[in-house]
Amino acid sequence: MFADRAKIYIRSGKGGDGHVSFRRELFVPNGGPDGGDGGKGGDVIFEVDKGMNALTDYRHKSKYKAGDGEQGGKKRCHGANGKDIILKVPEGTVIKEATTGKVIADMSGENTRQIVLRGGRGGKGNQHYATATMQVPKYAQPGQPAQELEVQLELKVIADVGLLGFPNVGKSTLLSRVSNARPEIANYHFTTLSPHLGVVDLDGCDGFVIADIPGLIEGASQGVGLGHQFLRHIERTRVLIHLVDAASTEGRDPIDDIYKINKELEAYDPELSKRPQVIAANKIDAIYEGDEDPVQKIREEFEPQGIKVFAISAVSGKGLKELLYYVKQLLDSIEKEPVVFQQEFFPEDMLITENLPYTVAQDAEDEHIFIIEGPKIEKMLGYTNLDSEKGFLFFQKFLKESGILADLEKAGIQEGDTVRMYGFDFDYYK
């Protein structure tokens, strides 16, 4: 079975704990604290591997964990950082949060590498906590905990043209005739159980990539048959070739078939029904002379709607050249913007909703300084790089949506006052 979906559990690495130790050497009577910092936990990174074409590896293993950071050591030794885990996926893989179905990352286009879960920051050793009044600190900061998430991986193949049609209309035959693909071909329904990609080469111009989408049937958008499993692969295509059995070799009405499949496309995603379409009336070699011309009936029905109809025979190759060059013209007339799914779910947002305690208090010595402390703040700082623009924007969002800004205002903070949290100072402005 073609693996184009997989559900996996991912976990970043925990930060290593800071160390508590004191320098004790001969002739050094007041060595002081020398506990080292813990190492940072490993990140969970997704990376595109152009050599992969399915998610098969994730069907056999479903749990992936990055390495934990090591604890700090004596003599100010820093603990080793945890090892990142890099998960290779085919180009076109969309990573979604499993419960909500919201997009975390789309591994296509320029996005070939993305950190999805960041490892926890290592805790500070007791060397950082020595003061004039506390010369023997017996406390070190614990490392930040790991982040974990269940994600759904979905592969949406990247092709310029999607080949649609009911089972047995000749899609696999057409693909094998016009491209380098070699799909299995047989005279029974659902021969094709996975999308096949082929490269179409044309004389005098660039070619394009075509995908044979497994046979759709009526009710596919509601989960009937096998075609519904592959509707997602049409989402990235720019032009659709709608293949029908013009000769009605199985007693089907080609005009009715076109309307039924277009209805399924609209039910799955209304945007798909607006994509440029071309109708390929196949099996003209099986039309008996003297019969009413079914291709003309299809033309009369759909060409007034702006859909071009081509009479072809996938077996003999008749009419294929005209069809392919017309499709190429259509592709050239459409702006080539890859379909990229925007991020909807941000793993760091889980820090906002986590119910951890914090305190907001005015400094006893300076009324213009407000101190925020607590596990909620420590955890947020452990996963956020405040030196980056993205990290600072998240920090502002965190303060607002966690209710911390509201608590600061209740405590009487004024514009220009200082907000202090674990070594970070910020001026407050509305």
Short mmCIF file of N, CA and C in Angstrom, two decimals, residues 205-337:
data_model
loop_
_atom_site.label_atom_id
_atom_site.label_comp_id
_atom_site.label_asym_id
_atom_site.label_seq_id
_atom_site.Cartn_x
_atom_site.Cartn_y
_atom_site.Cartn_z
N CYS A 205 10.04 22.80 -26.46
CA CYS A 205 9.68 23.55 -25.23
C CYS A 205 9.91 22.66 -24.01
N ASP A 206 9.84 23.31 -22.86
CA ASP A 206 10.01 22.55 -21.61
C ASP A 206 8.84 21.60 -21.40
N GLY A 207 9.12 20.51 -20.73
CA GLY A 207 8.06 19.55 -20.41
C GLY A 207 7.36 19.90 -19.11
N PHE A 208 6.61 18.95 -18.58
CA PHE A 208 5.91 19.16 -17.31
C PHE A 208 5.71 17.81 -16.62
N VAL A 209 5.36 17.90 -15.34
CA VAL A 209 5.15 16.68 -14.54
C VAL A 209 3.65 16.40 -14.46
N ILE A 210 3.31 15.16 -14.72
CA ILE A 210 1.90 14.75 -14.71
C ILE A 210 1.70 13.64 -13.68
N ALA A 211 0.59 13.70 -12.96
CA ALA A 211 0.30 12.71 -11.92
C ALA A 211 -1.00 11.99 -12.24
N ASP A 212 -0.94 10.67 -12.24
CA ASP A 212 -2.13 9.83 -12.42
C ASP A 212 -2.76 9.63 -11.05
N ILE A 213 -3.91 10.26 -10.82
CA ILE A 213 -4.60 10.14 -9.53
C ILE A 213 -5.51 8.91 -9.60
N PRO A 214 -5.38 7.96 -8.65
CA PRO A 214 -6.21 6.75 -8.68
C PRO A 214 -7.69 7.05 -8.83
N GLY A 215 -8.39 6.10 -9.48
CA GLY A 215 -9.78 6.30 -9.90
C GLY A 215 -10.72 6.81 -8.84
N LEU A 216 -11.38 7.90 -9.18
CA LEU A 216 -12.43 8.43 -8.30
C LEU A 216 -13.76 7.81 -8.69
N ILE A 217 -14.65 7.71 -7.74
CA ILE A 217 -16.01 7.27 -8.04
C ILE A 217 -16.97 8.20 -7.32
N GLU A 218 -18.24 8.06 -7.62
CA GLU A 218 -19.24 8.91 -6.97
C GLU A 218 -19.22 8.65 -5.46
N GLY A 219 -19.17 9.74 -4.69
CA GLY A 219 -19.13 9.61 -3.22
C GLY A 219 -17.71 9.58 -2.68
N ALA A 220 -16.70 9.76 -3.55
CA ALA A 220 -15.30 9.68 -3.09
C ALA A 220 -14.99 10.71 -2.02
N SER A 221 -15.55 11.92 -2.14
CA SER A 221 -15.26 12.98 -1.16
C SER A 221 -15.79 12.64 0.22
N GLN A 222 -16.77 11.71 0.27
CA GLN A 222 -17.30 11.27 1.57
C GLN A 222 -16.64 9.97 2.04
N GLY A 223 -15.64 9.50 1.30
CA GLY A 223 -14.91 8.31 1.74
C GLY A 223 -15.29 7.03 1.05
N VAL A 224 -16.07 7.10 -0.02
CA VAL A 224 -16.48 5.89 -0.74
C VAL A 224 -15.36 5.47 -1.70
N GLY A 225 -15.08 4.16 -1.76
CA GLY A 225 -14.06 3.66 -2.68
C GLY A 225 -12.65 4.02 -2.23
N LEU A 226 -11.71 3.96 -3.18
CA LEU A 226 -10.31 4.24 -2.87
C LEU A 226 -9.89 5.66 -3.24
N GLY A 227 -10.60 6.26 -4.19
CA GLY A 227 -10.17 7.56 -4.72
C GLY A 227 -10.08 8.64 -3.66
N HIS A 228 -10.91 8.57 -2.61
CA HIS A 228 -10.91 9.63 -1.60
C HIS A 228 -9.57 9.74 -0.90
N GLN A 229 -8.81 8.63 -0.85
CA GLN A 229 -7.51 8.67 -0.18
C GLN A 229 -6.51 9.51 -0.94
N PHE A 230 -6.79 9.78 -2.22
CA PHE A 230 -5.80 10.45 -3.06
C PHE A 230 -6.25 11.81 -3.57
N LEU A 231 -7.43 12.26 -3.14
CA LEU A 231 -7.89 13.58 -3.56
C LEU A 231 -6.91 14.68 -3.16
N ARG A 232 -6.20 14.47 -2.04
CA ARG A 232 -5.27 15.51 -1.57
C ARG A 232 -4.14 15.75 -2.56
N HIS A 233 -3.84 14.75 -3.40
CA HIS A 233 -2.72 14.90 -4.33
C HIS A 233 -3.05 15.86 -5.48
N ILE A 234 -4.32 16.15 -5.69
CA ILE A 234 -4.70 17.07 -6.76
C ILE A 234 -4.49 18.51 -6.32
N GLU A 235 -4.38 18.74 -5.01
CA GLU A 235 -4.37 20.11 -4.49
C GLU A 235 -3.23 20.96 -5.02
N ARG A 236 -2.10 20.35 -5.33
CA ARG A 236 -0.94 21.13 -5.79
C ARG A 236 -0.89 21.29 -7.31
N THR A 237 -1.73 20.56 -8.05
CA THR A 237 -1.69 20.64 -9.51
C THR A 237 -2.27 21.97 -10.00
N ARG A 238 -1.85 22.38 -11.21
CA ARG A 238 -2.31 23.66 -11.75
C ARG A 238 -3.32 23.48 -12.88
N VAL A 239 -3.27 22.33 -13.55
CA VAL A 239 -4.21 22.01 -14.63
C VAL A 239 -4.68 20.57 -14.45
N LEU A 240 -5.95 20.31 -14.76
CA LEU A 240 -6.51 18.96 -14.65
C LEU A 240 -6.90 18.44 -16.03
N ILE A 241 -6.43 17.23 -16.36
CA ILE A 241 -6.89 16.54 -17.56
C ILE A 241 -7.95 15.54 -17.12
N HIS A 242 -9.14 15.73 -17.63
CA HIS A 242 -10.26 14.87 -17.26
C HIS A 242 -10.44 13.81 -18.35
N LEU A 243 -10.07 12.58 -18.05
CA LEU A 243 -10.10 11.50 -19.04
C LEU A 243 -11.44 10.75 -18.93
N VAL A 244 -12.10 10.57 -20.08
CA VAL A 244 -13.37 9.82 -20.09
C VAL A 244 -13.33 8.76 -21.19
N ASP A 245 -14.14 7.75 -21.01
CA ASP A 245 -14.28 6.68 -22.00
C ASP A 245 -15.36 7.11 -23.00
N ALA A 246 -14.90 7.73 -24.09
CA ALA A 246 -15.86 8.26 -25.08
C ALA A 246 -16.65 7.15 -25.75
N ALA A 247 -16.05 5.96 -25.86
CA ALA A 247 -16.71 4.84 -26.54
C ALA A 247 -17.71 4.12 -25.64
N SER A 248 -17.76 4.48 -24.36
CA SER A 248 -18.68 3.83 -23.38
C SER A 248 -18.54 2.31 -23.42
N THR A 249 -17.29 1.84 -23.37
CA THR A 249 -17.05 0.39 -23.47
C THR A 249 -17.61 -0.37 -22.27
N GLU A 250 -17.83 0.34 -21.16
CA GLU A 250 -18.40 -0.31 -19.99
C GLU A 250 -19.83 0.15 -19.73
N GLY A 251 -20.43 0.79 -20.75
CA GLY A 251 -21.82 1.21 -20.63
C GLY A 251 -22.03 2.47 -19.84
N ARG A 252 -20.95 3.25 -19.59
CA ARG A 252 -21.07 4.47 -18.81
C ARG A 252 -21.31 5.66 -19.74
N ASP A 253 -21.97 6.67 -19.25
CA ASP A 253 -22.22 7.91 -19.99
C ASP A 253 -21.08 8.87 -19.68
N PRO A 254 -20.21 9.21 -20.66
CA PRO A 254 -19.04 10.06 -20.37
C PRO A 254 -19.42 11.45 -19.86
N ILE A 255 -20.50 12.02 -20.38
CA ILE A 255 -20.91 13.36 -19.92
C ILE A 255 -21.32 13.31 -18.45
N ASP A 256 -22.08 12.29 -18.10
CA ASP A 256 -22.51 12.11 -16.71
C ASP A 256 -21.31 11.90 -15.80
N ASP A 257 -20.31 11.12 -16.28
CA ASP A 257 -19.10 10.87 -15.49
C ASP A 257 -18.35 12.16 -15.18
N ILE A 258 -18.25 13.05 -16.17
CA ILE A 258 -17.53 14.32 -15.96
C ILE A 258 -18.21 15.14 -14.88
N TYR A 259 -19.54 15.25 -14.96
CA TYR A 259 -20.27 16.02 -13.95
C TYR A 259 -20.13 15.41 -12.55
N LYS A 260 -20.14 14.09 -12.50
CA LYS A 260 -20.05 13.42 -11.18
C LYS A 260 -18.68 13.67 -10.53
N ILE A 261 -17.61 13.56 -11.33
CA ILE A 261 -16.28 13.76 -10.74
C ILE A 261 -16.07 15.23 -10.38
N ASN A 262 -16.56 16.14 -11.20
CA ASN A 262 -16.45 17.56 -10.85
C ASN A 262 -17.20 17.89 -9.56
N LYS A 263 -18.29 17.18 -9.36
CA LYS A 263 -19.06 17.36 -8.11
C LYS A 263 -18.24 16.88 -6.91
N GLU A 264 -17.50 15.78 -7.08
CA GLU A 264 -16.65 15.27 -6.00
C GLU A 264 -15.51 16.25 -5.70
N LEU A 265 -14.94 16.83 -6.75
CA LEU A 265 -13.87 17.82 -6.55
C LEU A 265 -14.37 19.02 -5.75
N GLU A 266 -15.56 19.50 -6.11
CA GLU A 266 -16.12 20.66 -5.43
C GLU A 266 -16.47 20.34 -3.99
N ALA A 267 -16.94 19.12 -3.75
CA ALA A 267 -17.29 18.72 -2.38
C ALA A 267 -16.04 18.62 -1.51
N TYR A 268 -14.93 18.18 -2.11
CA TYR A 268 -13.67 18.04 -1.35
C TYR A 268 -13.04 19.41 -1.10
N ASP A 269 -12.95 20.23 -2.14
CA ASP A 269 -12.36 21.56 -2.01
C ASP A 269 -12.88 22.42 -3.17
N PRO A 270 -13.74 23.40 -2.89
CA PRO A 270 -14.32 24.22 -3.96
C PRO A 270 -13.28 24.86 -4.89
N GLU A 271 -12.07 25.11 -4.37
CA GLU A 271 -11.03 25.70 -5.20
C GLU A 271 -10.61 24.78 -6.34
N LEU A 272 -10.69 23.46 -6.10
CA LEU A 272 -10.27 22.50 -7.13
C LEU A 272 -11.18 22.57 -8.35
N SER A 273 -12.45 22.81 -8.13
CA SER A 273 -13.39 22.85 -9.25
C SER A 273 -13.16 24.07 -10.15
N LYS A 274 -12.36 25.05 -9.66
CA LYS A 274 -12.07 26.25 -10.45
C LYS A 274 -10.77 26.12 -11.24
N ARG A 275 -10.03 25.02 -11.03
CA ARG A 275 -8.77 24.84 -11.76
C ARG A 275 -9.06 24.66 -13.25
N PRO A 276 -8.17 25.14 -14.13
CA PRO A 276 -8.35 24.93 -15.57
C PRO A 276 -8.42 23.43 -15.88
N GLN A 277 -9.39 23.07 -16.72
CA GLN A 277 -9.60 21.66 -17.08
C GLN A 277 -9.54 21.47 -18.58
N VAL A 278 -9.09 20.29 -18.97
CA VAL A 278 -9.12 19.85 -20.36
C VAL A 278 -9.77 18.47 -20.35
N ILE A 279 -10.67 18.23 -21.28
CA ILE A 279 -11.29 16.90 -21.36
C ILE A 279 -10.62 16.11 -22.48
N ALA A 280 -10.17 14.91 -22.13
CA ALA A 280 -9.58 13.99 -23.11
C ALA A 280 -10.57 12.85 -23.33
N ALA A 281 -11.22 12.86 -24.49
CA ALA A 281 -12.21 11.81 -24.82
C ALA A 281 -11.44 10.62 -25.39
N ASN A 282 -11.23 9.61 -24.54
CA ASN A 282 -10.35 8.48 -24.87
C ASN A 282 -11.13 7.34 -25.55
N LYS A 283 -10.35 6.40 -26.06
CA LYS A 283 -10.85 5.16 -26.68
C LYS A 283 -11.64 5.42 -27.97
N ILE A 284 -11.21 6.46 -28.73
CA ILE A 284 -11.92 6.73 -29.99
C ILE A 284 -11.69 5.60 -31.00
N ASP A 285 -10.65 4.79 -30.77
CA ASP A 285 -10.40 3.65 -31.66
C ASP A 285 -11.46 2.57 -31.48
N ALA A 286 -12.25 2.65 -30.38
CA ALA A 286 -13.29 1.64 -30.13
C ALA A 286 -14.69 2.13 -30.51
N ILE A 287 -14.77 3.33 -31.13
CA ILE A 287 -16.07 3.85 -31.57
C ILE A 287 -16.39 3.27 -32.96
N TYR A 288 -17.55 2.67 -33.09
CA TYR A 288 -17.93 2.05 -34.37
C TYR A 288 -18.39 3.11 -35.36
N GLU A 289 -17.99 2.92 -36.62
CA GLU A 289 -18.40 3.84 -37.68
C GLU A 289 -19.91 3.75 -37.87
N GLY A 290 -20.51 4.87 -38.15
CA GLY A 290 -21.96 4.89 -38.36
C GLY A 290 -22.72 5.25 -37.10
N ASP A 291 -22.09 5.05 -35.93
CA ASP A 291 -22.75 5.44 -34.68
C ASP A 291 -22.71 6.95 -34.54
N GLU A 292 -23.58 7.47 -33.71
CA GLU A 292 -23.56 8.90 -33.41
C GLU A 292 -22.23 9.25 -32.75
N ASP A 293 -21.63 10.36 -33.15
CA ASP A 293 -20.29 10.72 -32.65
C ASP A 293 -20.37 11.20 -31.19
N PRO A 294 -19.89 10.36 -30.23
CA PRO A 294 -19.99 10.75 -28.81
C PRO A 294 -19.06 11.93 -28.48
N VAL A 295 -17.94 12.04 -29.22
CA VAL A 295 -17.01 13.14 -28.94
C VAL A 295 -17.67 14.48 -29.24
N GLN A 296 -18.45 14.52 -30.32
CA GLN A 296 -19.14 15.76 -30.68
C GLN A 296 -20.16 16.15 -29.61
N LYS A 297 -20.83 15.15 -29.04
CA LYS A 297 -21.79 15.43 -27.96
C LYS A 297 -21.07 16.02 -26.74
N ILE A 298 -19.87 15.48 -26.43
CA ILE A 298 -19.10 16.01 -25.29
C ILE A 298 -18.68 17.45 -25.57
N ARG A 299 -18.25 17.70 -26.83
CA ARG A 299 -17.85 19.06 -27.20
C ARG A 299 -19.01 20.04 -27.05
N GLU A 300 -20.18 19.64 -27.56
CA GLU A 300 -21.35 20.52 -27.51
C GLU A 300 -21.75 20.83 -26.07
N GLU A 301 -21.47 19.89 -25.16
CA GLU A 301 -21.83 20.07 -23.76
C GLU A 301 -20.84 20.96 -23.01
N PHE A 302 -19.54 20.76 -23.26
CA PHE A 302 -18.54 21.40 -22.39
C PHE A 302 -17.76 22.56 -23.03
N GLU A 303 -17.60 22.58 -24.35
CA GLU A 303 -16.83 23.68 -24.94
C GLU A 303 -17.52 25.04 -24.76
N PRO A 304 -18.87 25.12 -24.76
CA PRO A 304 -19.51 26.41 -24.42
C PRO A 304 -19.19 26.87 -23.00
N GLN A 305 -18.77 25.93 -22.12
CA GLN A 305 -18.39 26.28 -20.75
C GLN A 305 -16.91 26.67 -20.65
N GLY A 306 -16.24 26.68 -21.82
CA GLY A 306 -14.82 27.08 -21.84
C GLY A 306 -13.87 25.94 -21.59
N ILE A 307 -14.35 24.68 -21.67
CA ILE A 307 -13.49 23.51 -21.45
C ILE A 307 -13.21 22.85 -22.80
N LYS A 308 -11.96 22.84 -23.20
CA LYS A 308 -11.56 22.28 -24.48
C LYS A 308 -11.64 20.76 -24.44
N VAL A 309 -12.12 20.14 -25.54
CA VAL A 309 -12.27 18.68 -25.62
C VAL A 309 -11.36 18.16 -26.74
N PHE A 310 -10.57 17.13 -26.42
CA PHE A 310 -9.69 16.49 -27.40
C PHE A 310 -10.07 15.03 -27.57
N ALA A 311 -10.17 14.59 -28.82
CA ALA A 311 -10.43 13.18 -29.10
C ALA A 311 -9.09 12.46 -29.17
N ILE A 312 -8.90 11.42 -28.34
CA ILE A 312 -7.60 10.73 -28.30
C ILE A 312 -7.79 9.21 -28.23
N SER A 313 -6.70 8.54 -28.51
CA SER A 313 -6.61 7.10 -28.24
C SER A 313 -5.29 6.88 -27.51
N ALA A 314 -5.37 6.56 -26.23
CA ALA A 314 -4.16 6.34 -25.44
C ALA A 314 -3.39 5.12 -25.93
N VAL A 315 -4.11 4.15 -26.53
CA VAL A 315 -3.46 2.93 -27.01
C VAL A 315 -2.65 3.21 -28.27
N SER A 316 -3.26 3.88 -29.25
CA SER A 316 -2.58 4.13 -30.53
C SER A 316 -1.76 5.41 -30.54
N GLY A 317 -2.05 6.32 -29.62
CA GLY A 317 -1.33 7.59 -29.57
C GLY A 317 -1.99 8.70 -30.37
N LYS A 318 -3.10 8.42 -31.00
CA LYS A 318 -3.77 9.41 -31.83
C LYS A 318 -4.29 10.57 -30.97
N GLY A 319 -4.00 11.81 -31.41
CA GLY A 319 -4.51 13.00 -30.73
C GLY A 319 -3.72 13.42 -29.51
N LEU A 320 -2.72 12.64 -29.08
CA LEU A 320 -2.00 12.95 -27.85
C LEU A 320 -1.14 14.20 -27.99
N LYS A 321 -0.50 14.36 -29.17
CA LYS A 321 0.38 15.50 -29.36
C LYS A 321 -0.39 16.82 -29.20
N GLU A 322 -1.55 16.90 -29.84
CA GLU A 322 -2.37 18.12 -29.75
C GLU A 322 -2.79 18.39 -28.31
N LEU A 323 -3.17 17.33 -27.60
CA LEU A 323 -3.59 17.46 -26.20
C LEU A 323 -2.45 18.00 -25.34
N LEU A 324 -1.26 17.42 -25.47
CA LEU A 324 -0.14 17.79 -24.60
C LEU A 324 0.33 19.22 -24.87
N TYR A 325 0.39 19.62 -26.14
CA TYR A 325 0.83 20.99 -26.44
C TYR A 325 -0.19 22.02 -25.96
N TYR A 326 -1.47 21.67 -26.00
CA TYR A 326 -2.50 22.58 -25.48
C TYR A 326 -2.36 22.71 -23.96
N VAL A 327 -2.11 21.58 -23.29
CA VAL A 327 -1.92 21.62 -21.82
C VAL A 327 -0.70 22.47 -21.48
N LYS A 328 0.37 22.34 -22.27
CA LYS A 328 1.57 23.14 -22.03
C LYS A 328 1.26 24.63 -22.18
N GLN A 329 0.46 24.99 -23.20
CA GLN A 329 0.05 26.39 -23.37
C GLN A 329 -0.73 26.90 -22.16
N LEU A 330 -1.62 26.05 -21.65
CA LEU A 330 -2.39 26.42 -20.46
C LEU A 330 -1.47 26.67 -19.28
N LEU A 331 -0.51 25.77 -19.07
CA LEU A 331 0.43 25.92 -17.95
C LEU A 331 1.22 27.22 -18.07
N ASP A 332 1.65 27.54 -19.31
CA ASP A 332 2.43 28.76 -19.52
C ASP A 332 1.61 30.02 -19.27
N SER A 333 0.29 29.91 -19.42
CA SER A 333 -0.57 31.08 -19.23
C SER A 333 -0.93 31.30 -17.76
N ILE A 334 -0.61 30.31 -16.93
CA ILE A 334 -0.93 30.41 -15.49
C ILE A 334 0.33 30.77 -14.73
N GLU A 335 0.22 31.72 -13.85
CA GLU A 335 1.38 32.11 -13.05
C GLU A 335 1.86 30.92 -12.23
N LYS A 336 3.15 30.65 -12.31
CA LYS A 336 3.68 29.45 -11.64
C LYS A 336 4.01 29.74 -10.19
N GLU A 337 2.97 29.76 -9.39
CA GLU A 337 3.14 29.92 -7.95
C GLU A 337 2.82 28.58 -7.29
#
